[in-house]
Coordinates of C-alpha atoms in Angstrom, one line a residue:
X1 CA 13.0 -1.3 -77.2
X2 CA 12.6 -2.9 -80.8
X3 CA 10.7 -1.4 -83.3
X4 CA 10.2 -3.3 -87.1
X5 CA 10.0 -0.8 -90.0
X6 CA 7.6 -1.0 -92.8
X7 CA 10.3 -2.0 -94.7
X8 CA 11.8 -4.3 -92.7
X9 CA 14.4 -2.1 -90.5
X10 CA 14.9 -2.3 -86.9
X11 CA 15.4 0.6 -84.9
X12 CA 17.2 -0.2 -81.4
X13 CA 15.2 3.4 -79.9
X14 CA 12.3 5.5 -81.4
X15 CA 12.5 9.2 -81.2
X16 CA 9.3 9.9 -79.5
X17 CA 9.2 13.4 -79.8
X18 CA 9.7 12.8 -84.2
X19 CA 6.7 13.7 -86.8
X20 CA 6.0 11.1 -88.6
X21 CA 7.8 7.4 -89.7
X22 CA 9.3 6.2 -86.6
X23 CA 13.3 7.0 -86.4
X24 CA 16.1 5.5 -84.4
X25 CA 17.0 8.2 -81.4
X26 CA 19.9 10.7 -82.0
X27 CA 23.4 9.1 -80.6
X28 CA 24.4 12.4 -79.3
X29 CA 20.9 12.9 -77.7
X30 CA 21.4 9.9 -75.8
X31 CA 24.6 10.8 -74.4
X32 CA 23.6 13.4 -73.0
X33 CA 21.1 11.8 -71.3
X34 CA 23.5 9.0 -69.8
X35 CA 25.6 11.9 -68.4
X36 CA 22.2 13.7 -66.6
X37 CA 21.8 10.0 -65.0
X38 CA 25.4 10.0 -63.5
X39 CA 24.9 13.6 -62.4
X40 CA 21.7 12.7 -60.8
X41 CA 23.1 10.1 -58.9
X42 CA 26.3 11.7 -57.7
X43 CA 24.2 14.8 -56.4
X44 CA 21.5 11.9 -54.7
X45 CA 24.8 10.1 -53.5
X46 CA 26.9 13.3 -52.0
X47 CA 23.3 14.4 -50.2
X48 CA 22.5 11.0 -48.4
X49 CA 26.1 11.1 -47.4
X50 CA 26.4 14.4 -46.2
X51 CA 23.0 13.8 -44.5
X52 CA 24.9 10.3 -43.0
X53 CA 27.9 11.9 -42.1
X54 CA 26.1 14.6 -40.2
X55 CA 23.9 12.5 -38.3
X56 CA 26.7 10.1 -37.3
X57 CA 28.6 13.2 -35.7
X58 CA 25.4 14.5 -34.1
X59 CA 25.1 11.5 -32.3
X60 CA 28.8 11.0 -31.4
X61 CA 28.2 15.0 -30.1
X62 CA 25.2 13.9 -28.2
X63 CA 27.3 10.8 -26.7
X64 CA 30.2 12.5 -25.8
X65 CA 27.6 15.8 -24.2
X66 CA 25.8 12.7 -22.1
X67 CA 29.3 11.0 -20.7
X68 CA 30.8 14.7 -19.8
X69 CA 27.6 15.1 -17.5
X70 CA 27.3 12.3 -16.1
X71 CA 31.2 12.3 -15.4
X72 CA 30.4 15.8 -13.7
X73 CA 27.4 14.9 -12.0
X74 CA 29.8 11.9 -10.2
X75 CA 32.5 14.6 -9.4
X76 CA 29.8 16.4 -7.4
X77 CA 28.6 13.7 -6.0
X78 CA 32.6 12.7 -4.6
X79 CA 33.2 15.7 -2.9
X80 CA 32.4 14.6 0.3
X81 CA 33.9 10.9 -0.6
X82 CA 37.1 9.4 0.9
X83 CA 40.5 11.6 -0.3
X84 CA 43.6 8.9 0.4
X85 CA 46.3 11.4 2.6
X86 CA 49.5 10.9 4.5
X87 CA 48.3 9.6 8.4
X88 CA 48.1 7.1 11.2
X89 CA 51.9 6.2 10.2
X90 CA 51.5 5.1 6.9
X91 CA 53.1 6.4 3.6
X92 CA 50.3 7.5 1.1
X93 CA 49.8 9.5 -1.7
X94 CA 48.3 12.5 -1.9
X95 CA 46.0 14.2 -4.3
X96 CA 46.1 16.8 -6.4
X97 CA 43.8 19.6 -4.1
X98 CA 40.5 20.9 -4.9
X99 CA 39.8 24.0 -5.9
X100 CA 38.1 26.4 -3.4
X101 CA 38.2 23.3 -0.1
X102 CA 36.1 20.5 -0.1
X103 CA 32.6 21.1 -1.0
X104 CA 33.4 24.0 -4.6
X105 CA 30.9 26.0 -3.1
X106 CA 30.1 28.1 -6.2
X107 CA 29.4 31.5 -3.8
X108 CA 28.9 30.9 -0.1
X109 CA 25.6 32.3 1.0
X110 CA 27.4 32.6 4.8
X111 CA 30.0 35.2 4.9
X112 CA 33.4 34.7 5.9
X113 CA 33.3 37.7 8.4
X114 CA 30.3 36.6 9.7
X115 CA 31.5 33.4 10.1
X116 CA 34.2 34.9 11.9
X117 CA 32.0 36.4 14.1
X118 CA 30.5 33.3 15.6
X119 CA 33.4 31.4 16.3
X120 CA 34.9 34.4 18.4
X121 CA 31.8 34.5 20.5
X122 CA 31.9 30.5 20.6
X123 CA 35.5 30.6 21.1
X124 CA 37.2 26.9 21.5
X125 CA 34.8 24.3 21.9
X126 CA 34.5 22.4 24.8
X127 CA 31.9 20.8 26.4
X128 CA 31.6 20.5 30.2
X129 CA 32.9 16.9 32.3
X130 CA 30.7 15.1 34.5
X131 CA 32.2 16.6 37.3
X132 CA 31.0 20.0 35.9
X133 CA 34.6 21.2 35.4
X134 CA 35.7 23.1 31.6
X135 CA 36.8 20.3 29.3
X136 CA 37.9 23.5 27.1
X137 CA 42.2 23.4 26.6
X138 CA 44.3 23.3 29.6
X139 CA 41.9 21.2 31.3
X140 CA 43.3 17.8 33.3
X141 CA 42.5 14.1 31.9
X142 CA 40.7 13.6 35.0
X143 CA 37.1 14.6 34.9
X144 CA 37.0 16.1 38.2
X145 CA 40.1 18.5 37.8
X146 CA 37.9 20.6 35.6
X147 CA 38.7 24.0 37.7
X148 CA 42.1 23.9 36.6
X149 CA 42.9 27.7 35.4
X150 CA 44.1 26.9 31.5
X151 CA 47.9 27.1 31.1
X152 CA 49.4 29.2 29.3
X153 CA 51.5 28.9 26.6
X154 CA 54.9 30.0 26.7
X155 CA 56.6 31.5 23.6
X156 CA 58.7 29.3 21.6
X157 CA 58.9 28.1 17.9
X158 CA 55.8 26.3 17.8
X159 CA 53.7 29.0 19.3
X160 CA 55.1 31.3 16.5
X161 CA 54.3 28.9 14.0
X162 CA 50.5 28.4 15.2
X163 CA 50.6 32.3 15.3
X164 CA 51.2 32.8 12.2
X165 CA 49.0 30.0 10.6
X166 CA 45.6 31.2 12.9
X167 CA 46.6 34.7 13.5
X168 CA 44.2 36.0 16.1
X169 CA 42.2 33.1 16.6
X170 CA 42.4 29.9 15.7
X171 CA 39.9 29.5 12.7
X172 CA 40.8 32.4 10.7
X173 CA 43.7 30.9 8.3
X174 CA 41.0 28.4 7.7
X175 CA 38.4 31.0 6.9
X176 CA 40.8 32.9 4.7
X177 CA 42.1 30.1 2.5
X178 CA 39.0 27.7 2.4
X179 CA 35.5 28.1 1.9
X180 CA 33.2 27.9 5.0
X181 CA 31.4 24.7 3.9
X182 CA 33.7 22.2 5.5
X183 CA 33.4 24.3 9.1
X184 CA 29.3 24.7 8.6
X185 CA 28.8 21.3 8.0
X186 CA 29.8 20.3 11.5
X187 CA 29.2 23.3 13.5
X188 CA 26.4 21.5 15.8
X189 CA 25.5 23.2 18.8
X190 CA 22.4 21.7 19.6
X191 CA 21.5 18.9 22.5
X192 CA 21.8 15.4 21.7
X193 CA 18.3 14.3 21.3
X194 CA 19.2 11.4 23.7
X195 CA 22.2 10.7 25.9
X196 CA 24.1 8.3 24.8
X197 CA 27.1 9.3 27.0
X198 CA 30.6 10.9 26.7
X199 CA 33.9 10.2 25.9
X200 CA 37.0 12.0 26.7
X201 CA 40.1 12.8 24.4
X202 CA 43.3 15.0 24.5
X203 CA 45.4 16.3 21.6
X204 CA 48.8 17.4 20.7
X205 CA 50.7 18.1 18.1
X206 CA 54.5 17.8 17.5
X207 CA 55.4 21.3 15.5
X208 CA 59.0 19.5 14.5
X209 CA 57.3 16.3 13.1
X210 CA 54.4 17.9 11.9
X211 CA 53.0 15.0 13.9
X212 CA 49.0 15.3 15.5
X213 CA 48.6 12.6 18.4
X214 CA 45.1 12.0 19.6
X215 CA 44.6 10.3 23.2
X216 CA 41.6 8.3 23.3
X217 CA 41.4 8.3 27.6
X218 CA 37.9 7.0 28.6
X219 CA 34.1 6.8 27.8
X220 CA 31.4 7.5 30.7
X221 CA 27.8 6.3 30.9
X222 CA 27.4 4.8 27.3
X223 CA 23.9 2.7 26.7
X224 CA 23.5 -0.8 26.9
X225 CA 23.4 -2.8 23.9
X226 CA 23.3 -6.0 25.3
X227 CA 21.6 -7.9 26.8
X228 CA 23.3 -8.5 29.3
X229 CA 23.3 -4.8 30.1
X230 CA 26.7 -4.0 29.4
X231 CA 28.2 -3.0 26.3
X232 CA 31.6 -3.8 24.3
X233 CA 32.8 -0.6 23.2
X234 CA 35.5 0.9 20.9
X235 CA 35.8 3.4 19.3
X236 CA 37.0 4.2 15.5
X237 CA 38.8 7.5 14.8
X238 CA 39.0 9.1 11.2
X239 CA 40.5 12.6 9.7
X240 CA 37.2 14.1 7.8
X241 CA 36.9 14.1 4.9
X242 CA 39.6 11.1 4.7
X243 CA 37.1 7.8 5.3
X244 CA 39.4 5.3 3.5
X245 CA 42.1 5.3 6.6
X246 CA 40.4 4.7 10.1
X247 CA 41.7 3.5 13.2
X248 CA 40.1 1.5 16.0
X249 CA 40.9 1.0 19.6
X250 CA 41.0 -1.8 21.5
X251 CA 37.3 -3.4 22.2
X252 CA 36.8 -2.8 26.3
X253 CA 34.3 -6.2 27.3
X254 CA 31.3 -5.7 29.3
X255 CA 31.4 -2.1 30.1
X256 CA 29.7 1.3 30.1
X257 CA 32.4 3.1 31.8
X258 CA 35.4 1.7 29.5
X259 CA 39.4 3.0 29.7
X260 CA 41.2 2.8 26.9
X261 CA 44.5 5.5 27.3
X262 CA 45.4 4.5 23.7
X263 CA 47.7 7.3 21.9
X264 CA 46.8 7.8 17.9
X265 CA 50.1 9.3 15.7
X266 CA 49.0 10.7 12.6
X267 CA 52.3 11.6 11.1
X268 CA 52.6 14.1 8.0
X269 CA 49.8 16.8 9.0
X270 CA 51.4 20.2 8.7
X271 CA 49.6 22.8 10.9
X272 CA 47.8 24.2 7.8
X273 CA 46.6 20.6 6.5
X274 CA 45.4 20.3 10.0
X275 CA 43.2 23.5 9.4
X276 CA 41.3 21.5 6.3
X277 CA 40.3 18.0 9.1
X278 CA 37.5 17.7 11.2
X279 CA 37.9 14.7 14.4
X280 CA 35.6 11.9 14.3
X281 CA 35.0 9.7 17.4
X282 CA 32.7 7.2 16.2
X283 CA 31.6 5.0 19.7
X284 CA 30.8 1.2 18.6
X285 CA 29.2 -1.4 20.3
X286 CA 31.0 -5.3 19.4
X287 CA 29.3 -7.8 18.5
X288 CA 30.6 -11.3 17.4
X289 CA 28.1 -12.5 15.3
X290 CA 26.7 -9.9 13.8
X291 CA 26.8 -6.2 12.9
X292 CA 28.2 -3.8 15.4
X293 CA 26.0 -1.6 16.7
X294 CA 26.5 2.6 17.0
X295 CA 26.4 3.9 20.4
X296 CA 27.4 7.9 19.4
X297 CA 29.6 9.8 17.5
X298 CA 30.7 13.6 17.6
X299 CA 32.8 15.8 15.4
X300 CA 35.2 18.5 16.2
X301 CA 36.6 20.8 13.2
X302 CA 40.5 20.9 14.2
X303 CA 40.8 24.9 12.9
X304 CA 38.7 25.4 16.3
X305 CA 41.5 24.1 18.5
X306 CA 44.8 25.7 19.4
X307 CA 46.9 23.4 19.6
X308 CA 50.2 24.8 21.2
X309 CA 48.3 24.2 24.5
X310 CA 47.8 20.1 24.6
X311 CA 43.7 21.0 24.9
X312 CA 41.7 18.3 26.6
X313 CA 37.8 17.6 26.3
X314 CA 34.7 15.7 27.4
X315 CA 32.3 16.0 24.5
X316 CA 29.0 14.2 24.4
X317 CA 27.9 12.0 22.2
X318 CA 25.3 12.1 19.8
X319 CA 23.2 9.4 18.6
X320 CA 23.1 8.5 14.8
X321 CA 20.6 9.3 12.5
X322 CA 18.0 7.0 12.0
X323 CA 15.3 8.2 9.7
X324 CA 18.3 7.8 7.4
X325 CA 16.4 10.8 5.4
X326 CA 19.1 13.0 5.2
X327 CA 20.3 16.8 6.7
X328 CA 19.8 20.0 5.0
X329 CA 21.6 23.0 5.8
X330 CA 18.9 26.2 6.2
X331 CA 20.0 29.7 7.1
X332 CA 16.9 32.3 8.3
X333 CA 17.3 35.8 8.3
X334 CA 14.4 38.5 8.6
X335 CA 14.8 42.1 8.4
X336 CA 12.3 43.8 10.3
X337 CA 12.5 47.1 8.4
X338 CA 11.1 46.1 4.7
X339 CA 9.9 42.9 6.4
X340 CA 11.6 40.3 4.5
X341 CA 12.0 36.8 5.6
X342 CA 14.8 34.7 3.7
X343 CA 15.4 31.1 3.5
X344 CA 18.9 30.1 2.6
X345 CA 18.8 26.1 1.0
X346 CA 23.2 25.7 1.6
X347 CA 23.5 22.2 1.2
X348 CA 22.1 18.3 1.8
X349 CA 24.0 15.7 2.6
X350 CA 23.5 11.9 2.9
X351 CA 20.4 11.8 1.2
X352 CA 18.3 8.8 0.9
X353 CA 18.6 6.9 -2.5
X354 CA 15.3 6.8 -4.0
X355 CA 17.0 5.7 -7.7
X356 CA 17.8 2.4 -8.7
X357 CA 21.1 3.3 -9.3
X358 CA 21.7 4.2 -5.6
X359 CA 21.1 8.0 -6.1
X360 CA 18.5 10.4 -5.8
X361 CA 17.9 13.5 -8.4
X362 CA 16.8 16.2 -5.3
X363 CA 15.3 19.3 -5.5
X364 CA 14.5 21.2 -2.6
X365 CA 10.5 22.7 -2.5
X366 CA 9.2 25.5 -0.3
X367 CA 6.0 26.6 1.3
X368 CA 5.6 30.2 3.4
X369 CA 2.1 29.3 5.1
X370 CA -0.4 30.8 7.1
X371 CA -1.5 28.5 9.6
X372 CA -2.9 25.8 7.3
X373 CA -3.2 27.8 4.4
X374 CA -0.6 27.6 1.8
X375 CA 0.4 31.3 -0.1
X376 CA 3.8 31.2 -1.9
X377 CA 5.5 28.2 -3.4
X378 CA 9.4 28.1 -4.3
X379 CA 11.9 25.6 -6.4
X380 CA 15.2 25.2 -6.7
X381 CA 17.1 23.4 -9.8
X382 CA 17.2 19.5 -10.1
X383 CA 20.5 18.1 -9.2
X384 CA 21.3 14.8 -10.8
X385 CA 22.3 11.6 -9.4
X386 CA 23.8 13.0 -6.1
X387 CA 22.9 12.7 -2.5
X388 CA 24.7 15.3 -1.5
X389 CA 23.9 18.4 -3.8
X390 CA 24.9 21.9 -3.0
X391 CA 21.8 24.0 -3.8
X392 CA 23.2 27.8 -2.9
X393 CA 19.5 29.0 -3.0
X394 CA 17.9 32.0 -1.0
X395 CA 14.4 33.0 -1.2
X396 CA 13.2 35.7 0.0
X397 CA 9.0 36.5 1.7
X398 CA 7.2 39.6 2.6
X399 CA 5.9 38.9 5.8
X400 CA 4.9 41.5 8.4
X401 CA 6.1 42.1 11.6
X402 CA 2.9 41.0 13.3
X403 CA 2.6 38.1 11.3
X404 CA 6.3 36.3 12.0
X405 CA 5.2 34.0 14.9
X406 CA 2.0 33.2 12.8
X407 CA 3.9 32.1 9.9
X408 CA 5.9 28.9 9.1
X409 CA 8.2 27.4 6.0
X410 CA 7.5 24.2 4.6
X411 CA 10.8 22.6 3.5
X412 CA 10.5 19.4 1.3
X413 CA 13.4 17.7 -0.5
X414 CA 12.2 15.7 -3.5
X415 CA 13.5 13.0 -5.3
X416 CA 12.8 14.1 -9.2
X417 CA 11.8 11.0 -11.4
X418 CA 10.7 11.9 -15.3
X419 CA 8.4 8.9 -15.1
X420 CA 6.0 8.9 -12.4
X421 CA 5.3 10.8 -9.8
X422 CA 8.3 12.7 -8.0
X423 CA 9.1 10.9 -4.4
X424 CA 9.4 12.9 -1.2
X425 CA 13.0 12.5 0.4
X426 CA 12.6 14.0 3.4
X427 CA 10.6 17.8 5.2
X428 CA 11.0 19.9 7.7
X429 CA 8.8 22.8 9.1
X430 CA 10.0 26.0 10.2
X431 CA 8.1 27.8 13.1
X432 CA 8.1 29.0 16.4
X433 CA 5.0 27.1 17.1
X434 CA 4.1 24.6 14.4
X435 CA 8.0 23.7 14.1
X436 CA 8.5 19.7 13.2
X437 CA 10.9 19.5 15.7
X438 CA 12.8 20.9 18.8
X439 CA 15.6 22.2 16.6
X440 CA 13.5 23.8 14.1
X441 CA 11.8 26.4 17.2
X442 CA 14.4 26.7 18.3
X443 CA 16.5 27.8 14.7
X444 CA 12.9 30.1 13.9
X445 CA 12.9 31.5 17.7
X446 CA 16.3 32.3 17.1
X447 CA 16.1 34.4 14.2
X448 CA 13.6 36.6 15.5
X449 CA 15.2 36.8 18.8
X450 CA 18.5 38.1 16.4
X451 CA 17.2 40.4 13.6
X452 CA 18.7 41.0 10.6
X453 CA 21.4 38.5 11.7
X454 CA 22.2 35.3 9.1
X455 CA 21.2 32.1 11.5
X456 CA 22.4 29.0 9.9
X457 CA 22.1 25.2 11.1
X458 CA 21.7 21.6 10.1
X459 CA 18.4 19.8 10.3
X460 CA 17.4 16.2 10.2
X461 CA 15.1 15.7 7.4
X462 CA 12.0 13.5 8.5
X463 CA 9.9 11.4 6.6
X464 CA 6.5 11.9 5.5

């Protein structure tokens, strides 16, 4: 600012805080002010940047957080996915193992002993052959030389090597070494809802090789899936949890009795990698010009077998799902004593997709009723974007004595969304009278028929 003087001088500032004529401002004075500026502005400058700085690593901290879950959340979601291994001739390699089998159960709600117990009193699985003979080991390929006695196997090399592997029965190196999830999963005793027929297999396995070969021999009375009432079956064999490397036999025209006698090698199995596999017969119909259609399947955990004694077997064959809801895995248990009833939620797997992203965000909720009337209400967590979340929940309801065939669990898996309403996946109802299903009165009948005994067992989720 310019000021004129009354005589004539110009003053380039005016000392506003000076008594009386106008005078130019002190030189040192205004120094001093030009350095505060430049401090200001350094201290404004370091704060915004400071503030800029942090906020850029808060986000980079928030992006890197997001990417590490949803990287887990995937891993969870591939434990039961394909796992590329040696087999069926071919040279592949093998993955690093995970830890604690194939599922990382974080702590098994079914005890290993227990476990144990129920494959002894099992024993080896084997269904009975049309012609009502054993299809257990030892048994003939034919289906009506069932009464064979089993043979016996004689002492050599291999038998020591089995013997040491399975000790004194034939699931227990598995049990010791690997979680329980992988043998629970297809530990199905129940009746196939329909018959779709049965197939018969025989296995071996070469000790010096480490060599399994699977016989696929014959299929009897599968279902018509054409029209001309006849069927073209084959049948496609995989090593669970290995989906990537399957094998099919030879497509049998026209036929609901077909014969295939076709020999599988799957070469590279040690005994103990054999313990970790469960046998999947998958029975397809053929069709030329469009989808093949499923006929049956059935599974077979391979640390049931022995095999130092060539076992043969008729199994039937189960029909595939079709709600396409999912299964859950419930245990019951009720102890008469204090009277509690508890609900173990193990596992689901094969879940519907209810995201757009082809995954489901499930959460399992329960209901203990009375009759119609709804008293206690449970949760479990959320799982994100899997459709096959291990849950490891128990719950546990007062119920009396006299009450136990009055009450009944209402299981409901639900699909969590954050916007909307959450979607149901798929129920069940546990009862002895109000049960949704065959299998579900059967699993509740069960547990009060066995107090204080841990029942556990898959059930189809069904839709609303």
């Amino acid at each position: 600012m310019v000021h004129m003087g009354l005589v004539g001088q110009y003053f380039s500032e005016l000392d506003p805080n000076s008594v009386g004529p106008p005078r130019a401002v002190d030189p040192a004075v205004r120094a001093r002010k030009f350095v505060g500026m430049e401090q200001r502005d350094v201290i404004l400058t370091a704060v915004f940047g400071t503030v800029g700085a942090v906020a850029v690593l808060v986000g980079f901290g928030l992006a890197a957080w997001l990417y590490l879950r949803a990287r887990r959340s995937k891993q969870r979601d591939g434990d039961l996915e394909e796992q590329p291994e040696n087999g069926a001739g071919g040279s592949q390699t093998q993955p690093p193992a995970k830890k604690n089998g194939l599922l990382n159960l974080k702590t098994p709600l079914i005890s290993t002993k227990a476990l144990g117990a129920q494959l002894e009193t099992t024993g080896n699985p084997g269904s009975k052959s049309p012609a009502g003979g054993s299809g257990g080991p030892g048994a003939s390929g034919a289906p009506g030389a069932g009464g064979a006695e089993p043979r016996t196997p004689t002492a050599g090399p291999q038998n020591k090597q089995l013997q040491n592997v399975k000790g004194d029965h034939p699931s227990m190196a598995f049990l010791q070494s690997r979680s329980v999830s992988l043998v629970d999963m297809y530990i199905d005793n129940t009746e196939p809802s329909e018959n779709v027929g049965q197939i018969q297999f025989s296995l071996e396995y070469d000790f010096q090789n480490s060599t399994l070969m699977l016989r696929i021999i014959q299929g009897k009375d599968l279902p018509a899936k054409d029209l001309s009432g006849t069927s073209d079956p084959y049948v496609r064999v995989t090593l669970l949890p290995d989906k990537k490397h399957r094998l099919d036999t030879k497509i049998k025209r026209r036929t609901l009795n077909p014969k295939w006698n076709e020999t599988f090698y799957f070469e590279g199995f040690p005994i103990q990698k054999l313990q970790s596999r469960v046998l999947h017969l998958h029975v397809f119909d053929y069709d030329r010009f469009s989808r093949d259609d499923s006929i049956g399947e059935m599974f077979l955990p391979l640390c049931q077998v022995d095999l130092s004694e060539k076992p043969s077997f008729w199994k039937a064959l189960k029909p595939p799902a079709k709600d396409k809801c999912g299964e859950l895995l419930c245990s019951l248990c009720y102890h008469p004593s204090n009277s509690i009833l508890t609900l173990g939620l193990l596992k689901a797997r094969n879940l519907k997709a209810k995201d757009i992203n082809g995954k489901s965000d499930p959460y399992v909720k329960v209901w203990l009723q009375f009759g119609d009337k709804r008293m206690e209400k449970r949760k479990t967590p959320i799982f994100k974007c899997t459709l096959n979340p291990v849950f490891n929940e128990a719950f546990s309801f007062n119920v009396p004595w006299e009450k136990i065939r009055e009450c009944s669990l209402v299981v409901m898996v639900m699909d969590f969304d954050n916007i909307g309403r959450n979607e149901l996946i798929g129920r069940i109802q546990l009862a002895g009278k109000t049960g949704s299903g065959a299998t579900e009165t059967k699993h509740w009948q069960d547990m009060i028929t066995k107090p204080r005994q841990t029942i556990v067992q898959w059930h189809r989720l069904k839709p609303e």
